Amino acid sequence: MKNIRNFCIIAHIDHGKSTLADRLLEYTGTVAPKDLQAQVLDDMELERERGITIKSHAIQMEYAIDGVNYTLNLIDTPGHVDFSYEVSRSIAACEGALLIVDASQGIQAQTISNLYMAIDNDLEIIPVINKVDLDSAKPDEVEDQIVELLGCRRDEIIRASGKTGIGIEDILRAIVERVPAPKGDPDAPLQALIFDSVFNPFRGIIAYFKIVNGTIAKDDFVKFVSTGKEYHADEIGILKLDMSPRSNLSAGNVGYIISGIKTSKEVRVGDTITHVNAPCEAAIDGFEEVKPMVFAGVYPIETEDFENLRSSLEKLQLNDASLTFQPESSAALGFGFRCGFLGLLHMEIVQERLGREFDMDVITTVPNVSYRVFDKKGNMTEVHNPSGLPDLTLIDHIEEPYIRASVITTTDFIGPIMTLCLGKRGELVKQEFISGNRVEIIFDMPLGEIVIDFYDKLKSISKGYASFDYHLYDFRESKLVKLDILLNGESVDALSTLTHADNAVTFGRRMCEKLKELIPRQQFDIAIQAAIGAKIIARETIKAVRKDVTAKCYGGDISRKRKLLEKQKKGKKRMKQIGSVEVPQKAFLAVLKLD
């Protein structure tokens, strides 16, 4: 055990974690030269296309220093704020962390929040300045920022470049020398923490675990503590680039177990594996329950695909523990699921993965957050969906979630960022200079305001320089109203939203204008209305496609034309009574991008 080191890599998005991981794998000879490619660990097609890490990946490396062989278990983590739950799980399985900071961009918001997460778990932090080979690199300035943030000595900071391989040897040596070996007793009863799982169509569910105490061998009879299910360990092993079977694994190691589990509910991330014959006394404290921030309805385009969608979401949940879902139905869209996501990027990725990995075409409704509704008797109910709102006469007040947001930027962009945040009903908490011309602005903001397009706007007004991080802070009373969209007097529940009373009229008007562009013309007039309760606040009309029925009348008395037009008018009226309006998927997406 004294020769095992478990560590993860944490950083802000785009600071070069995956590239640095590639170099570590190359230097330790874990990946054969023929298999080397950029972002080796990002094995999802989507990750490569977008150049982001979505899943944390575990891999084992062998490295020798001064004639002693060491086993290094590396977990590469995502950098985007929407995947911070993945980071928290990786941190729980490690004793040390490489904190990567880009030499040209310096410390950013996500760097700080990931760092605090690692410090809370008592991880040994190894600061690394990456991309020092760039012309725009400012390593001395970034070193000052790291010393100020961590309080470490300058000689503890390693300068490296994932692209050219500078400093990789120093990083490997630092991991061996600074990261503590895992603590644990190989002879104690087995205690292993599940930190991830994947679904394999041929072998069932594969769980990844870290052994805290004890030893596990092939064909052992094991039990998953929280579900109480018992299995035979058909295969155990370690995670190289592919899975590599072993006959036994002992405390401190990271590995996988295959036991022919078919149903996804039987494996929970954060569960403990132990032996049936000699069980451990207590389960390991797992991870905190994930709290979804954004809720949206996901519906199959064909109603009969409902069960397929359920099984696809269950398989996806194995691989992405931060996704939550429950069945719901909508008058406009039929049966589907109410899904909880950590943010908009997370929602987009889940939608994309459903399409690519499971061939599911889905419609996603307007995302919203969860509200607390208090009735006149003082009872509180959580509402995730505007259609679940009780009658207005019964409501005493509504509370909405507020976040504490931290924006790190250069002084040039303070003005536009302040305007953006205050326009989203934000309240300035404090503003402090970190170093040089970099400033951290902290706001309290309603989560409902940032859910739709805040991040995109922040990036565009700051030319990509501002970084953004947030956590749920508290719930505050707010003046919210339910805005309904009516088509020919029929409410479309998938388009209804809860919004602040001050924004309702402008939002309703813009929505009606947008829908007028997107809904195709029919044989009859379509009235699009935005309403709060019984009060109509905006209206647009899509004119009917009309046939010129008077074309054959030339000359003669006007009453002949009048008669034909009256006949057409009656036909249109009858058609309007039975006609239904199809709302295209583009309309649901357009609501997200109203600017």
Coordinates of C-alpha atoms in Angstrom, one line a residue:
M1 CA 0.0 0.0 0.0
K2 CA 2.8 2.4 0.7
N3 CA 3.6 2.5 -3.0
I4 CA 0.1 3.5 -4.1
R5 CA -0.9 7.1 -4.9
N6 CA -4.4 8.2 -5.8
F7 CA -4.8 11.7 -7.2
C8 CA -7.1 13.7 -9.4
I9 CA -6.6 16.8 -11.7
I10 CA -8.8 19.8 -11.0
A11 CA -8.9 23.1 -12.9
H12 CA -11.1 25.6 -14.6
I13 CA -12.5 24.7 -18.1
D14 CA -9.9 24.9 -20.9
H15 CA -6.8 25.1 -18.6
G16 CA -5.3 21.9 -20.2
K17 CA -6.2 19.1 -17.8
S18 CA -6.8 16.4 -20.5
T19 CA -3.6 17.4 -22.4
L20 CA -1.6 17.1 -19.2
A21 CA -3.1 13.7 -18.5
D22 CA -2.1 12.6 -22.0
R23 CA 1.5 13.5 -21.2
L24 CA 1.5 11.7 -17.9
L25 CA 0.2 8.5 -19.6
E26 CA 2.8 8.9 -22.3
Y27 CA 5.7 9.4 -19.9
T28 CA 4.7 6.4 -17.7
G29 CA 4.3 4.2 -20.8
T30 CA 0.6 3.4 -19.9
V31 CA -0.5 4.1 -23.5
A32 CA 1.3 2.5 -26.4
P33 CA 2.6 5.0 -29.0
K34 CA 0.1 3.6 -31.6
D35 CA -2.9 4.4 -29.3
L36 CA -1.7 7.9 -28.5
Q37 CA -4.1 10.7 -29.6
A38 CA -5.2 14.0 -28.2
Q39 CA -7.5 13.7 -25.2
V40 CA -6.9 9.9 -24.7
L41 CA -9.2 9.7 -21.7
D42 CA -12.1 11.6 -23.3
D43 CA -13.6 8.5 -25.0
M44 CA -17.0 10.0 -25.7
E45 CA -17.5 11.3 -29.3
L46 CA -19.2 14.3 -27.8
E47 CA -16.3 15.2 -25.6
R48 CA -13.9 15.1 -28.5
E49 CA -16.1 17.3 -30.7
R50 CA -16.6 20.0 -28.1
G51 CA -13.1 19.7 -26.5
I52 CA -14.6 19.4 -23.0
T53 CA -14.5 16.7 -20.4
I54 CA -18.0 15.5 -19.4
K55 CA -17.2 12.4 -17.4
S56 CA -14.4 11.9 -14.9
H57 CA -12.1 9.0 -16.0
A58 CA -10.0 6.7 -13.9
I59 CA -6.8 5.1 -15.2
Q60 CA -3.8 3.3 -13.5
M61 CA -0.2 4.1 -14.3
E62 CA 3.1 2.4 -13.2
Y63 CA 6.1 4.7 -12.5
A64 CA 9.5 3.9 -11.1
I65 CA 11.6 6.5 -9.1
D66 CA 15.1 5.5 -7.7
G67 CA 14.4 1.8 -8.4
V68 CA 11.1 1.7 -6.5
N69 CA 7.9 1.0 -8.5
Y70 CA 4.9 3.1 -7.7
T71 CA 1.2 2.6 -8.8
L72 CA -0.5 5.9 -9.6
N73 CA -4.3 6.0 -9.9
L74 CA -5.2 9.2 -11.9
I75 CA -8.8 10.5 -12.1
D76 CA -9.2 13.3 -14.8
T77 CA -12.2 15.5 -14.0
P78 CA -14.4 18.0 -15.9
G79 CA -13.9 21.7 -15.5
H80 CA -17.3 23.2 -16.3
V81 CA -19.4 24.4 -13.4
D82 CA -22.3 22.1 -14.5
F83 CA -20.3 19.0 -13.9
S84 CA -19.0 19.9 -10.4
Y85 CA -20.7 16.9 -9.0
E86 CA -18.4 14.6 -11.0
V87 CA -15.5 16.5 -9.5
S88 CA -16.8 16.0 -5.9
R89 CA -17.0 12.2 -6.5
S90 CA -13.5 12.1 -7.9
I91 CA -12.1 14.0 -5.0
A92 CA -13.8 11.6 -2.5
A93 CA -11.7 8.7 -4.0
C94 CA -8.3 10.5 -3.8
E95 CA -5.7 11.6 -1.4
G96 CA -4.1 14.3 -3.5
A97 CA -4.9 16.8 -6.3
L98 CA -3.0 18.5 -9.1
L99 CA -4.4 22.1 -9.2
I100 CA -3.8 23.3 -12.8
V101 CA -3.7 27.0 -13.6
D102 CA -3.3 28.3 -17.2
A103 CA -0.2 30.6 -17.4
S104 CA -2.0 33.0 -19.7
Q105 CA -5.4 33.2 -18.0
G106 CA -4.5 33.0 -14.3
I107 CA -6.8 31.9 -11.5
Q108 CA -10.5 31.7 -12.5
A109 CA -13.8 31.2 -10.6
Q110 CA -14.0 27.4 -11.1
T111 CA -10.4 27.0 -10.0
I112 CA -11.2 28.5 -6.6
S113 CA -14.4 26.5 -6.0
N114 CA -12.7 23.2 -7.0
L115 CA -9.8 24.0 -4.7
Y116 CA -12.1 24.6 -1.7
M117 CA -13.8 21.3 -2.4
A118 CA -10.4 19.6 -2.4
I119 CA -9.3 21.4 0.8
D120 CA -12.6 20.3 2.6
N121 CA -11.6 16.7 1.9
D122 CA -8.1 17.2 3.3
L123 CA -6.4 16.5 -0.1
E124 CA -2.7 17.4 -0.6
I125 CA -2.6 20.1 -3.3
I126 CA 0.1 20.3 -5.9
P127 CA -0.1 23.6 -7.8
V128 CA 1.0 23.4 -11.4
I129 CA 1.2 26.3 -13.9
N130 CA 0.4 24.9 -17.3
K131 CA 1.0 26.3 -20.9
V132 CA 4.2 28.1 -19.9
D133 CA 5.4 27.7 -23.5
L134 CA 2.7 30.2 -24.8
D135 CA 3.8 33.6 -26.0
S136 CA 1.1 35.2 -23.9
A137 CA 2.1 33.3 -20.7
K138 CA 2.7 35.3 -17.5
P139 CA 4.1 32.6 -15.2
D140 CA 5.4 35.1 -12.6
E141 CA 2.1 36.9 -12.3
V142 CA 0.2 33.6 -12.0
E143 CA 2.7 32.4 -9.4
D144 CA 1.8 35.4 -7.2
Q145 CA -1.9 34.6 -7.5
I146 CA -1.3 31.0 -6.5
V147 CA 0.9 32.0 -3.5
E148 CA -1.8 34.4 -2.4
L149 CA -4.6 31.8 -2.8
L150 CA -2.9 28.8 -1.3
G151 CA -0.3 30.3 1.0
C152 CA 2.3 27.9 -0.4
R153 CA 6.0 28.5 -1.1
R154 CA 7.1 29.5 -4.6
D155 CA 9.4 26.5 -5.0
E156 CA 6.4 24.2 -4.5
I157 CA 4.8 25.4 -7.7
I158 CA 5.7 23.4 -10.8
R159 CA 5.9 25.1 -14.2
A160 CA 4.8 22.7 -17.0
S161 CA 3.4 22.4 -20.5
G162 CA 1.0 19.7 -21.5
K163 CA 1.8 20.3 -25.1
T164 CA 5.6 20.2 -25.1
G165 CA 6.1 18.0 -22.0
I166 CA 8.0 20.5 -19.9
G167 CA 7.9 19.7 -16.2
I168 CA 6.1 16.3 -16.5
E169 CA 9.0 14.5 -14.7
D170 CA 8.7 17.1 -11.9
I171 CA 5.0 16.5 -11.6
L172 CA 5.4 12.7 -11.4
R173 CA 8.1 13.1 -8.7
A174 CA 5.9 15.5 -6.8
I175 CA 3.0 13.1 -6.8
V176 CA 5.1 10.3 -5.4
E177 CA 6.8 12.5 -2.8
R178 CA 4.0 14.8 -1.7
V179 CA 0.7 12.8 -2.0
P180 CA 0.2 10.6 1.0
A181 CA -0.3 6.8 0.5
P182 CA -3.8 5.7 1.2
K183 CA -4.6 4.7 4.7
G184 CA -6.5 1.4 5.3
D185 CA -6.1 -2.1 6.6
P186 CA -5.9 -4.9 4.0
D187 CA -6.9 -7.5 6.7
A188 CA -10.0 -5.7 8.0
P189 CA -13.5 -6.5 6.7
L190 CA -14.0 -5.3 3.1
Q191 CA -15.2 -1.7 2.7
A192 CA -15.2 -0.3 -0.9
L193 CA -16.8 2.9 -2.1
I194 CA -18.5 2.9 -5.5
F195 CA -17.7 6.2 -7.2
D196 CA -18.9 5.6 -10.7
S197 CA -20.7 3.0 -12.9
V198 CA -21.2 2.3 -16.6
F199 CA -23.7 0.2 -18.5
N200 CA -22.3 -2.5 -20.9
P201 CA -24.9 -4.2 -23.1
F202 CA -23.1 -7.6 -23.0
R203 CA -21.8 -7.7 -19.4
G204 CA -24.4 -5.7 -17.4
I205 CA -23.5 -2.9 -15.1
I206 CA -19.9 -2.3 -14.3
A207 CA -19.2 -0.5 -11.0
Y208 CA -15.9 1.4 -10.3
F209 CA -14.8 1.4 -6.7
K210 CA -12.0 2.5 -4.3
I211 CA -11.1 0.0 -1.6
V212 CA -10.9 1.7 1.8
N213 CA -10.3 -1.4 3.9
G214 CA -10.0 -5.1 3.3
T215 CA -9.3 -7.3 0.2
I216 CA -11.6 -8.5 -2.6
A217 CA -10.9 -11.5 -4.8
K218 CA -12.5 -13.0 -7.9
D219 CA -15.6 -15.1 -7.2
D220 CA -16.1 -13.6 -3.8
F221 CA -19.7 -13.4 -2.5
V222 CA -20.3 -9.6 -2.0
K223 CA -23.1 -7.4 -0.9
F224 CA -24.0 -3.8 -1.8
V225 CA -24.9 -2.3 1.6
S226 CA -27.6 0.3 0.7
T227 CA -29.6 -1.9 -1.6
G228 CA -28.9 -5.1 0.4
K229 CA -28.4 -7.1 -2.9
E230 CA -25.8 -10.0 -3.0
Y231 CA -23.7 -11.0 -6.0
H232 CA -20.7 -13.1 -7.0
A233 CA -17.8 -11.1 -8.3
D234 CA -17.5 -12.7 -11.7
E235 CA -14.6 -10.4 -12.6
I236 CA -12.6 -7.7 -10.8
G237 CA -9.6 -5.7 -12.1
I238 CA -7.9 -2.4 -12.5
L239 CA -8.6 0.3 -15.0
K240 CA -5.8 0.7 -17.6
L241 CA -6.8 2.2 -21.0
D242 CA -9.1 -0.9 -21.1
M243 CA -10.2 -3.0 -18.2
S244 CA -7.5 -5.3 -17.1
P245 CA -8.6 -8.3 -14.9
R246 CA -6.8 -9.3 -11.6
S247 CA -7.4 -12.2 -9.2
N248 CA -7.5 -9.9 -6.1
L249 CA -7.3 -6.2 -5.1
S250 CA -6.5 -4.9 -1.6
A251 CA -7.0 -1.6 0.3
G252 CA -6.0 1.6 -1.4
N253 CA -6.6 0.4 -4.9
V254 CA -9.1 1.6 -7.5
G255 CA -10.7 -1.0 -9.6
Y256 CA -13.9 -2.3 -11.2
I257 CA -16.3 -5.2 -10.5
I258 CA -18.6 -7.1 -13.0
S259 CA -21.2 -9.2 -11.4
G260 CA -23.9 -9.5 -14.1
I261 CA -26.2 -6.9 -12.6
K262 CA -29.0 -6.1 -15.1
T263 CA -31.2 -3.5 -13.4
S264 CA -29.8 0.0 -13.0
K265 CA -31.6 0.7 -9.6
E266 CA -29.3 -1.9 -7.9
V267 CA -26.1 0.1 -8.2
R268 CA -25.9 3.5 -6.5
V269 CA -23.0 5.8 -6.6
G270 CA -21.7 6.4 -3.1
D271 CA -22.8 2.8 -2.0
T272 CA -20.4 0.5 -0.1
I273 CA -19.4 -3.0 -1.2
T274 CA -18.6 -5.6 1.5
H275 CA -18.4 -9.4 2.0
V276 CA -21.6 -11.3 2.8
N277 CA -19.7 -13.6 5.2
A278 CA -17.7 -11.0 7.1
P279 CA -19.5 -7.7 6.5
C280 CA -18.1 -4.3 7.7
E281 CA -19.7 -2.6 10.6
A282 CA -20.8 0.6 8.9
A283 CA -21.1 1.9 5.3
I284 CA -18.6 4.6 4.2
D285 CA -20.0 8.1 4.3
G286 CA -21.0 8.4 0.7
F287 CA -21.3 11.6 -1.3
E288 CA -23.9 14.3 -0.6
E289 CA -27.2 13.9 -2.5
V290 CA -27.0 15.8 -5.8
K291 CA -29.3 18.8 -5.9
P292 CA -30.6 19.5 -9.4
M293 CA -30.7 23.2 -10.2
V294 CA -32.7 23.3 -13.5
F295 CA -35.8 21.3 -14.3
A296 CA -37.2 20.5 -17.8
G297 CA -39.7 18.1 -19.2
V298 CA -38.3 15.5 -21.7
Y299 CA -40.9 13.9 -23.9
P300 CA -40.6 11.3 -26.7
I301 CA -41.7 12.6 -30.1
E302 CA -43.7 9.3 -30.6
T303 CA -45.9 8.5 -27.7
E304 CA -45.2 4.7 -27.9
D305 CA -41.4 5.4 -27.2
F306 CA -42.2 6.3 -23.6
E307 CA -40.9 3.0 -22.1
N308 CA -37.8 3.2 -24.3
L309 CA -37.1 6.7 -23.0
R310 CA -37.4 5.4 -19.5
S311 CA -34.9 2.6 -20.0
S312 CA -32.5 5.1 -21.8
L313 CA -32.7 7.6 -19.0
E314 CA -32.0 4.8 -16.4
K315 CA -28.9 3.7 -18.4
L316 CA -27.8 7.3 -18.7
Q317 CA -28.3 7.8 -15.0
L318 CA -25.8 5.0 -14.2
N319 CA -23.2 6.9 -16.2
D320 CA -24.3 10.3 -14.9
A321 CA -25.4 10.2 -11.3
S322 CA -26.4 13.9 -11.3
L323 CA -29.3 13.3 -13.6
T324 CA -32.7 12.9 -11.8
F325 CA -36.1 12.1 -13.4
Q326 CA -39.7 11.3 -12.6
P327 CA -42.7 10.6 -14.8
E328 CA -45.1 13.4 -15.7
S329 CA -47.7 14.1 -18.3
S330 CA -48.6 17.2 -20.3
A331 CA -51.8 18.0 -22.2
A332 CA -49.8 19.2 -25.2
L333 CA -47.0 16.6 -25.3
G334 CA -48.5 13.4 -23.7
F335 CA -46.4 11.3 -21.3
G336 CA -42.8 12.1 -20.5
F337 CA -40.4 12.8 -17.7
R338 CA -39.5 15.7 -15.5
C339 CA -35.8 15.7 -15.4
G340 CA -33.5 17.6 -13.0
F341 CA -30.1 18.9 -14.4
L342 CA -27.2 20.8 -12.8
G343 CA -27.3 23.5 -15.5
L344 CA -28.1 24.3 -19.1
L345 CA -24.9 22.7 -20.6
H346 CA -25.7 19.5 -18.6
M347 CA -29.3 19.6 -20.1
E348 CA -27.9 20.0 -23.6
I349 CA -25.4 17.2 -23.2
V350 CA -28.1 14.8 -21.8
Q351 CA -30.3 15.6 -24.7
E352 CA -27.5 15.0 -27.2
R353 CA -26.4 11.7 -25.5
L354 CA -30.0 10.4 -25.6
G355 CA -30.0 11.0 -29.4
R356 CA -26.5 9.6 -30.0
E357 CA -26.3 6.6 -27.7
F358 CA -29.9 5.5 -27.5
D359 CA -31.4 6.9 -30.8
M360 CA -34.1 8.7 -28.8
D361 CA -35.6 11.8 -30.4
V362 CA -37.0 14.0 -27.6
I363 CA -38.8 17.3 -27.1
T364 CA -37.5 19.4 -24.2
T365 CA -39.7 22.0 -22.6
V366 CA -38.6 25.4 -21.3
P367 CA -36.2 24.9 -18.4
N368 CA -37.2 26.3 -15.0
V369 CA -36.1 26.0 -11.3
S370 CA -37.9 24.7 -8.3
Y371 CA -39.9 27.2 -6.2
R372 CA -41.4 26.9 -2.7
V373 CA -45.1 27.8 -2.6
F374 CA -46.6 28.6 0.8
D375 CA -50.4 28.5 1.2
K376 CA -52.6 30.5 3.6
K377 CA -52.3 27.8 6.2
G378 CA -48.5 28.0 6.2
N379 CA -47.9 24.6 4.4
M380 CA -45.0 24.5 2.0
T381 CA -44.9 22.6 -1.3
E382 CA -42.1 22.4 -3.8
V383 CA -43.1 23.2 -7.4
H384 CA -40.8 22.2 -10.3
N385 CA -43.3 23.0 -13.0
P386 CA -45.5 26.0 -13.6
S387 CA -48.5 23.7 -14.3
G388 CA -48.1 22.3 -10.8
L389 CA -48.8 25.7 -9.2
P390 CA -51.9 25.7 -6.9
D391 CA -54.8 28.1 -7.5
L392 CA -53.7 31.8 -7.0
T393 CA -56.4 32.4 -4.4
L394 CA -54.8 29.7 -2.1
I395 CA -51.2 31.0 -2.3
D396 CA -49.8 33.2 0.4
H397 CA -46.4 33.8 -1.1
I398 CA -43.8 32.1 -3.3
E399 CA -40.1 31.8 -2.5
E400 CA -37.5 31.4 -5.3
P401 CA -33.9 30.0 -5.0
Y402 CA -31.1 32.5 -4.8
I403 CA -27.5 31.7 -5.7
R404 CA -24.2 33.3 -4.5
A405 CA -22.4 33.9 -7.8
S406 CA -18.7 34.8 -8.1
V407 CA -17.5 36.4 -11.4
I408 CA -13.8 36.9 -11.9
T409 CA -12.8 39.3 -14.6
T410 CA -10.4 42.1 -15.6
T411 CA -11.2 45.7 -14.6
D412 CA -12.1 46.7 -18.2
F413 CA -15.3 44.7 -18.1
I414 CA -16.6 45.6 -14.6
G415 CA -19.2 48.1 -16.0
P416 CA -21.0 45.8 -18.5
I417 CA -20.9 42.8 -16.1
M418 CA -22.5 45.0 -13.3
T419 CA -25.2 46.1 -15.8
L420 CA -25.9 42.5 -16.8
C421 CA -26.1 41.2 -13.2
L422 CA -28.2 44.1 -11.9
G423 CA -30.5 43.7 -14.9
K424 CA -31.1 40.1 -13.9
R425 CA -32.3 41.3 -10.4
G426 CA -28.9 40.7 -8.9
E427 CA -27.6 42.3 -5.7
L428 CA -24.0 43.2 -5.3
V429 CA -22.5 41.6 -2.2
K430 CA -18.8 42.7 -2.5
Q431 CA -16.1 43.4 -5.0
E432 CA -12.4 42.7 -4.3
F433 CA -9.2 42.9 -6.3
I434 CA -7.3 39.6 -6.5
S435 CA -4.1 40.8 -8.1
G436 CA -3.1 43.3 -10.7
N437 CA -6.2 44.2 -12.7
R438 CA -8.2 41.1 -11.9
V439 CA -11.3 41.6 -9.8
E440 CA -13.8 39.2 -8.1
I441 CA -17.4 40.4 -8.0
I442 CA -19.8 38.5 -5.8
F443 CA -23.6 38.8 -6.4
D444 CA -26.7 37.3 -4.9
M445 CA -29.0 36.5 -7.9
P446 CA -32.2 34.5 -8.5
L447 CA -31.4 31.2 -10.1
G448 CA -34.4 31.5 -12.4
E449 CA -32.7 34.5 -14.1
I450 CA -29.4 32.9 -14.9
V451 CA -30.8 29.6 -16.0
I452 CA -31.6 30.6 -19.5
D453 CA -28.9 32.6 -21.3
F454 CA -26.9 34.4 -18.6
Y455 CA -23.7 32.4 -19.2
D456 CA -23.7 33.1 -23.0
K457 CA -24.2 36.8 -22.4
L458 CA -21.5 37.0 -19.8
K459 CA -19.0 35.4 -22.2
S460 CA -19.9 37.7 -25.1
I461 CA -19.8 41.0 -23.1
S462 CA -16.5 40.1 -21.5
K463 CA -15.0 38.8 -24.8
G464 CA -14.6 35.4 -23.1
Y465 CA -12.5 36.7 -20.2
A466 CA -15.0 36.5 -17.3
S467 CA -15.3 33.2 -15.4
F468 CA -18.4 32.3 -13.5
D469 CA -19.1 30.0 -10.6
Y470 CA -22.1 29.7 -8.3
H471 CA -23.7 27.7 -5.4
L472 CA -27.2 27.6 -4.0
Y473 CA -27.4 30.2 -1.2
D474 CA -31.0 30.4 0.1
F475 CA -34.7 30.9 -0.8
R476 CA -36.2 34.4 -0.7
E477 CA -39.8 35.6 -1.1
S478 CA -40.5 37.0 -4.5
K479 CA -43.3 38.5 -6.5
L480 CA -43.8 35.8 -9.2
V481 CA -46.6 35.3 -11.7
K482 CA -47.5 32.4 -13.9
L483 CA -47.4 33.4 -17.6
D484 CA -49.5 31.3 -19.9
I485 CA -49.3 31.1 -23.7
L486 CA -52.7 30.5 -25.4
L487 CA -53.2 29.4 -29.0
N488 CA -56.8 30.0 -30.1
G489 CA -57.8 30.2 -26.5
E490 CA -56.1 26.8 -25.6
S491 CA -53.3 27.0 -23.1
V492 CA -50.0 25.3 -24.1
D493 CA -48.7 24.0 -20.8
A494 CA -45.3 23.2 -22.2
L495 CA -44.7 26.9 -22.9
S496 CA -46.0 28.3 -19.6
T497 CA -43.4 29.9 -17.3
L498 CA -43.1 31.4 -13.8
T499 CA -41.6 34.8 -14.1
H500 CA -41.1 38.0 -12.0
A501 CA -44.1 40.4 -12.2
D502 CA -41.8 43.2 -13.5
N503 CA -40.6 41.2 -16.5
A504 CA -43.9 39.5 -17.3
V505 CA -45.3 41.9 -19.9
T506 CA -42.1 42.4 -21.9
F507 CA -41.4 38.6 -21.8
G508 CA -45.0 37.8 -22.9
R509 CA -44.9 40.2 -25.8
R510 CA -41.5 38.9 -27.0
M511 CA -42.7 35.3 -26.7
C512 CA -45.8 36.1 -28.8
E513 CA -43.7 37.8 -31.5
K514 CA -41.3 34.9 -31.6
L515 CA -44.1 32.3 -31.9
K516 CA -45.7 34.2 -34.7
E517 CA -42.5 33.8 -36.7
L518 CA -42.1 30.1 -35.9
I519 CA -45.6 28.6 -36.1
P520 CA -46.5 27.8 -39.8
R521 CA -49.7 29.5 -41.3
Q522 CA -52.8 27.3 -41.3
Q523 CA -56.1 27.5 -43.2
F524 CA -57.6 29.6 -40.4
D525 CA -56.4 32.6 -38.2
I526 CA -54.4 31.6 -35.2
A527 CA -54.5 34.0 -32.1
I528 CA -51.4 33.8 -30.0
Q529 CA -52.0 35.4 -26.5
A530 CA -49.9 35.8 -23.4
A531 CA -52.0 35.8 -20.2
I532 CA -51.5 36.2 -16.5
G533 CA -54.5 34.5 -14.9
A534 CA -57.5 35.8 -16.9
K535 CA -55.8 39.0 -18.0
I536 CA -54.4 39.0 -21.6
I537 CA -51.2 41.0 -21.7
A538 CA -50.1 40.5 -25.3
R539 CA -51.5 39.2 -28.6
E540 CA -50.3 38.4 -32.1
T541 CA -52.4 36.9 -35.0
I542 CA -51.1 34.5 -37.6
K543 CA -53.2 35.3 -40.7
A544 CA -54.9 32.4 -42.6
V545 CA -53.7 31.1 -45.9
R546 CA -56.6 32.0 -48.2
K547 CA -57.6 30.8 -51.6
D548 CA -58.9 33.6 -53.9
V549 CA -62.4 32.2 -54.3
T550 CA -63.6 35.3 -56.2
A551 CA -61.1 34.8 -59.1
K552 CA -63.7 33.2 -61.4
C553 CA -66.1 36.2 -60.9
Y554 CA -65.4 39.0 -63.3
G555 CA -67.8 41.9 -63.8
G556 CA -71.4 41.3 -62.7
D557 CA -73.0 42.2 -59.4
I558 CA -70.9 42.6 -56.2
S559 CA -73.4 40.3 -54.4
R560 CA -72.0 37.3 -56.3
K561 CA -68.6 37.9 -54.8
R562 CA -70.0 38.7 -51.4
K563 CA -71.9 35.3 -51.4
L564 CA -68.7 33.3 -52.2
L565 CA -66.7 35.2 -49.5
E566 CA -69.4 34.5 -46.9
K567 CA -69.4 30.8 -47.8
Q568 CA -65.6 30.8 -47.4
K569 CA -65.9 32.6 -44.1
K570 CA -68.3 29.9 -42.7
G571 CA -65.9 27.2 -43.8
K572 CA -62.9 28.9 -42.1
K573 CA -65.0 29.3 -38.9
R574 CA -65.9 25.6 -38.9
M575 CA -62.3 24.6 -39.6
K576 CA -61.2 26.8 -36.7
Q577 CA -63.5 24.9 -34.3
I578 CA -62.0 21.5 -35.1
G579 CA -58.5 22.5 -36.2
S580 CA -55.5 22.0 -33.9
V581 CA -52.2 23.9 -34.0
E582 CA -48.9 22.0 -34.1
V583 CA -46.2 23.7 -32.1
P584 CA -42.8 22.9 -33.7
Q585 CA -39.9 21.9 -31.5
K586 CA -38.1 25.0 -32.7
A587 CA -40.6 27.1 -30.8
F588 CA -39.6 25.5 -27.4
L589 CA -36.0 26.1 -28.1
A590 CA -36.5 29.7 -29.3
V591 CA -38.0 30.6 -25.9
L592 CA -34.6 29.8 -24.4
K593 CA -32.8 32.1 -26.7
L594 CA -35.0 35.2 -26.4
D595 CA -32.7 38.2 -26.1

